Tab-separated table of C-alpha atoms in Angstrom:
chain	number	residue	atom	x	y	z
A	187	MET	CA	0.000	0.000	0.000
A	188	ASN	CA	1.540	3.299	-1.093
A	189	ILE	CA	1.530	6.541	0.904
A	190	ALA	CA	-1.359	8.096	-1.067
A	191	ASN	CA	-3.563	5.075	-0.326
A	192	LYS	CA	-2.579	5.186	3.348
A	193	ILE	CA	-3.685	8.813	3.503
A	194	SER	CA	-7.026	7.857	1.888
A	195	LEU	CA	-7.376	5.059	4.427
A	196	PHE	CA	-6.750	7.620	7.190
A	197	ARG	CA	-9.753	9.567	5.848
A	198	VAL	CA	-11.945	6.467	5.939
A	199	LEU	CA	-10.852	5.735	9.506
A	200	SER	CA	-11.493	9.346	10.595
A	201	VAL	CA	-15.196	9.098	9.695
A	202	PRO	CA	-16.329	7.216	12.847
A	203	PHE	CA	-14.538	9.749	15.066
A	204	PHE	CA	-16.172	12.613	13.181
A	205	ILE	CA	-19.601	10.985	13.535
A	206	ALA	CA	-19.025	10.262	17.234
A	207	CYS	CA	-18.242	13.930	17.920
A	208	LEU	CA	-21.536	14.924	16.329
A	209	ILE	CA	-23.619	12.133	17.858
A	210	TYR	CA	-22.459	13.013	21.364
A	211	TYR	CA	-22.775	16.750	20.780
A	212	VAL	CA	-24.926	18.700	23.210
A	213	PRO	CA	-24.750	22.459	23.807
A	214	GLU	CA	-22.971	21.834	27.124
A	215	LYS	CA	-20.227	20.019	25.184
A	216	ASP	CA	-19.795	22.585	22.406
A	217	TYR	CA	-16.114	21.602	22.143
A	218	LEU	CA	-17.280	18.433	20.319
A	219	ARG	CA	-18.442	20.606	17.425
A	220	PHE	CA	-14.923	22.000	17.139
A	221	PHE	CA	-13.395	18.520	17.435
A	222	ALA	CA	-15.667	17.427	14.578
A	223	LEU	CA	-14.578	20.488	12.595
A	224	GLY	CA	-10.909	19.672	13.275
A	225	ILE	CA	-11.321	16.063	12.174
A	226	PHE	CA	-13.203	17.161	9.069
A	227	PHE	CA	-10.575	19.791	8.249
A	228	LEU	CA	-7.774	17.223	8.604
A	229	ALA	CA	-9.694	14.901	6.290
A	230	VAL	CA	-10.120	17.691	3.714
A	231	ILE	CA	-6.404	18.518	3.854
A	232	SER	CA	-5.508	14.823	3.574
A	233	ASP	CA	-7.726	14.593	0.471
A	234	ALA	CA	-5.690	17.321	-1.210
A	235	ILE	CA	-2.391	15.810	-0.053
A	236	ASP	CA	-3.101	12.257	-1.215
A	237	GLY	CA	-4.240	13.512	-4.626
A	238	TYR	CA	-1.114	15.630	-4.986
A	239	ILE	CA	1.174	12.768	-3.946
A	240	ALA	CA	-0.563	10.277	-6.252
A	241	ARG	CA	-0.187	12.592	-9.251
A	242	LYS	CA	3.336	13.900	-8.615
A	243	ALA	CA	4.890	10.579	-7.558
A	244	LYS	CA	2.855	8.637	-10.139
A	245	LEU	CA	1.355	6.462	-7.414
A	246	LYS	CA	-2.077	6.062	-8.985
A	247	THR	CA	-3.444	2.571	-8.315
A	248	LYS	CA	-6.742	0.750	-8.826
A	249	ALA	CA	-7.145	0.581	-5.059
A	250	GLY	CA	-6.551	4.323	-4.782
A	251	ALA	CA	-9.042	5.021	-7.566
A	252	ILE	CA	-11.696	3.356	-5.396
A	253	LEU	CA	-10.442	4.265	-1.914
A	254	ASP	CA	-10.145	8.021	-2.521
A	255	PRO	CA	-13.716	8.660	-3.746
A	256	LEU	CA	-15.038	6.157	-1.180
A	257	ALA	CA	-13.376	8.145	1.604
A	258	ASP	CA	-14.864	11.377	0.251
A	259	LYS	CA	-18.352	9.886	-0.021
A	260	LEU	CA	-18.276	8.359	3.481
A	261	LEU	CA	-17.083	11.611	5.010
A	262	LEU	CA	-19.468	13.899	3.131
A	263	LEU	CA	-22.563	11.707	3.375
A	264	SER	CA	-22.098	11.156	7.097
A	265	ALA	CA	-21.486	14.897	7.561
A	266	PHE	CA	-24.602	15.963	5.650
A	267	ILE	CA	-26.808	13.427	7.417
A	268	CYS	CA	-25.483	14.314	10.880
A	269	LEU	CA	-25.670	18.060	10.265
A	270	TYR	CA	-29.282	17.705	9.186
A	271	LEU	CA	-30.188	15.651	12.270
A	272	ILE	CA	-28.505	17.903	14.846
A	273	ARG	CA	-30.716	20.798	15.903
A	274	GLY	CA	-28.909	22.001	19.040
A	275	PHE	CA	-26.071	24.102	17.636
A	276	PRO	CA	-25.630	27.472	19.363
A	277	GLY	CA	-26.410	29.523	16.238
A	278	GLY	CA	-29.393	27.333	15.413
A	279	ILE	CA	-27.984	26.628	11.948
A	280	SER	CA	-28.464	23.114	10.627
A	281	LEU	CA	-28.812	21.791	7.111
A	282	PRO	CA	-32.299	21.675	5.613
A	283	VAL	CA	-33.570	18.257	4.600
A	284	TRP	CA	-33.681	19.166	0.889
A	285	VAL	CA	-29.921	19.856	0.814
A	286	THR	CA	-29.158	16.556	2.530
A	287	LEU	CA	-31.529	14.637	0.247
A	288	MET	CA	-29.985	16.245	-2.828
A	289	VAL	CA	-26.447	15.272	-1.811
A	290	VAL	CA	-27.416	11.728	-0.775
A	291	SER	CA	-29.584	11.183	-3.877
A	292	ARG	CA	-26.852	12.341	-6.252
A	293	ASP	CA	-24.311	10.000	-4.708
A	294	CYS	CA	-26.760	7.070	-4.732
A	295	ILE	CA	-27.518	7.686	-8.410
A	296	ILE	CA	-23.794	7.871	-9.227
A	297	LEU	CA	-23.134	4.654	-7.279
A	298	LEU	CA	-26.028	2.844	-8.919
A	299	GLY	CA	-24.856	4.045	-12.334
A	300	ALA	CA	-21.321	2.823	-11.641
A	301	VAL	CA	-22.661	-0.601	-10.673
A	302	VAL	CA	-24.774	-0.789	-13.845
A	303	ILE	CA	-21.799	0.228	-15.999
A	304	TYR	CA	-19.591	-2.351	-14.295
A	305	VAL	CA	-22.175	-5.120	-14.748
A	306	VAL	CA	-22.765	-4.263	-18.419
A	307	LYS	CA	-19.195	-3.405	-19.472
A	308	GLN	CA	-17.343	-5.710	-17.021
A	309	SER	CA	-15.027	-2.818	-16.145
A	310	ILE	CA	-15.209	0.757	-14.998
A	311	GLU	CA	-12.773	3.623	-14.854
A	312	ILE	CA	-13.545	6.092	-12.100
A	313	VAL	CA	-12.548	9.540	-13.320
A	314	PRO	CA	-13.585	12.625	-11.372
A	315	THR	CA	-14.842	15.498	-13.499
A	316	LYS	CA	-14.271	19.214	-13.018
A	317	TRP	CA	-17.939	19.537	-11.969
A	318	GLY	CA	-17.479	16.735	-9.460
A	319	LYS	CA	-14.384	18.383	-7.999
A	320	ILE	CA	-16.100	21.781	-7.718
A	321	THR	CA	-19.093	20.097	-6.089
A	322	THR	CA	-16.867	18.347	-3.557
A	323	ILE	CA	-15.170	21.634	-2.670
A	324	PHE	CA	-18.484	23.409	-2.050
A	325	GLN	CA	-19.935	20.440	-0.152
A	326	MET	CA	-16.853	20.450	2.089
A	327	LEU	CA	-17.187	24.210	2.591
A	328	THR	CA	-20.852	23.713	3.474
A	329	VAL	CA	-19.950	21.272	6.239
A	330	MET	CA	-17.312	23.613	7.628
A	331	VAL	CA	-19.497	26.755	7.653
A	332	VAL	CA	-22.369	24.878	9.308
A	333	LEU	CA	-20.017	23.541	11.987
A	334	LEU	CA	-18.712	27.081	12.469
A	335	GLN	CA	-22.342	28.298	12.646
A	336	TRP	CA	-21.600	31.058	10.163
A	337	ARG	CA	-24.738	33.155	9.795
A	338	TYR	CA	-24.512	33.091	5.976
A	339	SER	CA	-24.089	29.305	5.738
A	340	PHE	CA	-27.185	29.150	3.547
A	341	SER	CA	-25.337	30.966	0.747
A	342	VAL	CA	-22.668	28.263	0.653
A	343	TRP	CA	-25.144	25.381	0.732
A	344	TYR	CA	-27.163	26.968	-2.094
A	345	ILE	CA	-24.011	27.131	-4.225
A	346	ALA	CA	-23.154	23.542	-3.246
A	347	SER	CA	-26.678	22.482	-4.217
A	348	VAL	CA	-26.397	24.056	-7.664
A	349	PHE	CA	-23.084	22.296	-8.307
A	350	THR	CA	-24.502	19.055	-6.885
A	351	LEU	CA	-27.257	19.193	-9.517
A	352	ILE	CA	-24.897	20.148	-12.347
A	353	SER	CA	-22.384	17.421	-11.519
A	354	GLY	CA	-25.154	14.861	-11.011
A	355	PHE	CA	-26.565	15.529	-14.473
A	356	ASP	CA	-23.046	15.521	-15.927
A	357	TYR	CA	-22.244	12.106	-14.402
A	358	VAL	CA	-25.559	10.681	-15.650
A	359	ARG	CA	-24.853	12.050	-19.152
A	360	ARG	CA	-21.356	10.532	-19.123
A	361	GLY	CA	-22.760	7.231	-17.876
A	362	PHE	CA	-25.217	7.052	-20.773
A	363	LYS	CA	-22.378	7.777	-23.213
A	364	ILE	CA	-20.442	4.839	-21.785
A	365	LEU	CA	-23.448	2.512	-21.879
A	366	TYR	CA	-24.673	3.666	-25.290
A	367	PRO	CA	-21.678	4.855	-27.321
A	368	PRO	CA	-22.501	6.460	-30.665
A	369	SER	CA	-22.616	3.996	-33.514
A	370	PRO	CA	-19.902	4.381	-36.140
A	371	VAL	CA	-21.289	5.706	-39.390
A	372	ASN	CA	-20.770	3.291	-42.285
A	373	GLU	CA	-20.133	4.991	-45.581
């Protein structure tokens, strides 16, 4: 296992600690919100570091191609679900259900599409798109501003929602192109 994959594995292993901080959060233990933010921030930084290392040191592997997006999905999905469920933050800011449903639905559709492509084509190449990367950045920012209880958090989650929709449609479009490639024109 190379260093980039170990960093991705660190992100996967950080998820239960992040969730635990939020599950045990109560206003009297507000420090848990900041612990959760710290864990999340470390995970975000590790995402950037493992991607950089994998590209620069040419350490891209099949395991890394699965482990990296899996770590992102586990972290983000657990964050959005927990931040929707928690209603006791000091600023009273928590994610609305529609934002959480949008993020979870998009990822479920992408996962289902990947499974269908794998079953039909007997292989799959997981390639993040620019829309997917922008979406991930804004989803990560959403989690951080909600944990910080920034009064304008809604502006970030609206932007994240727009990119979630755009990237979701883009991944579906790309999936259909893989499943139904254009027929060559016979002249």
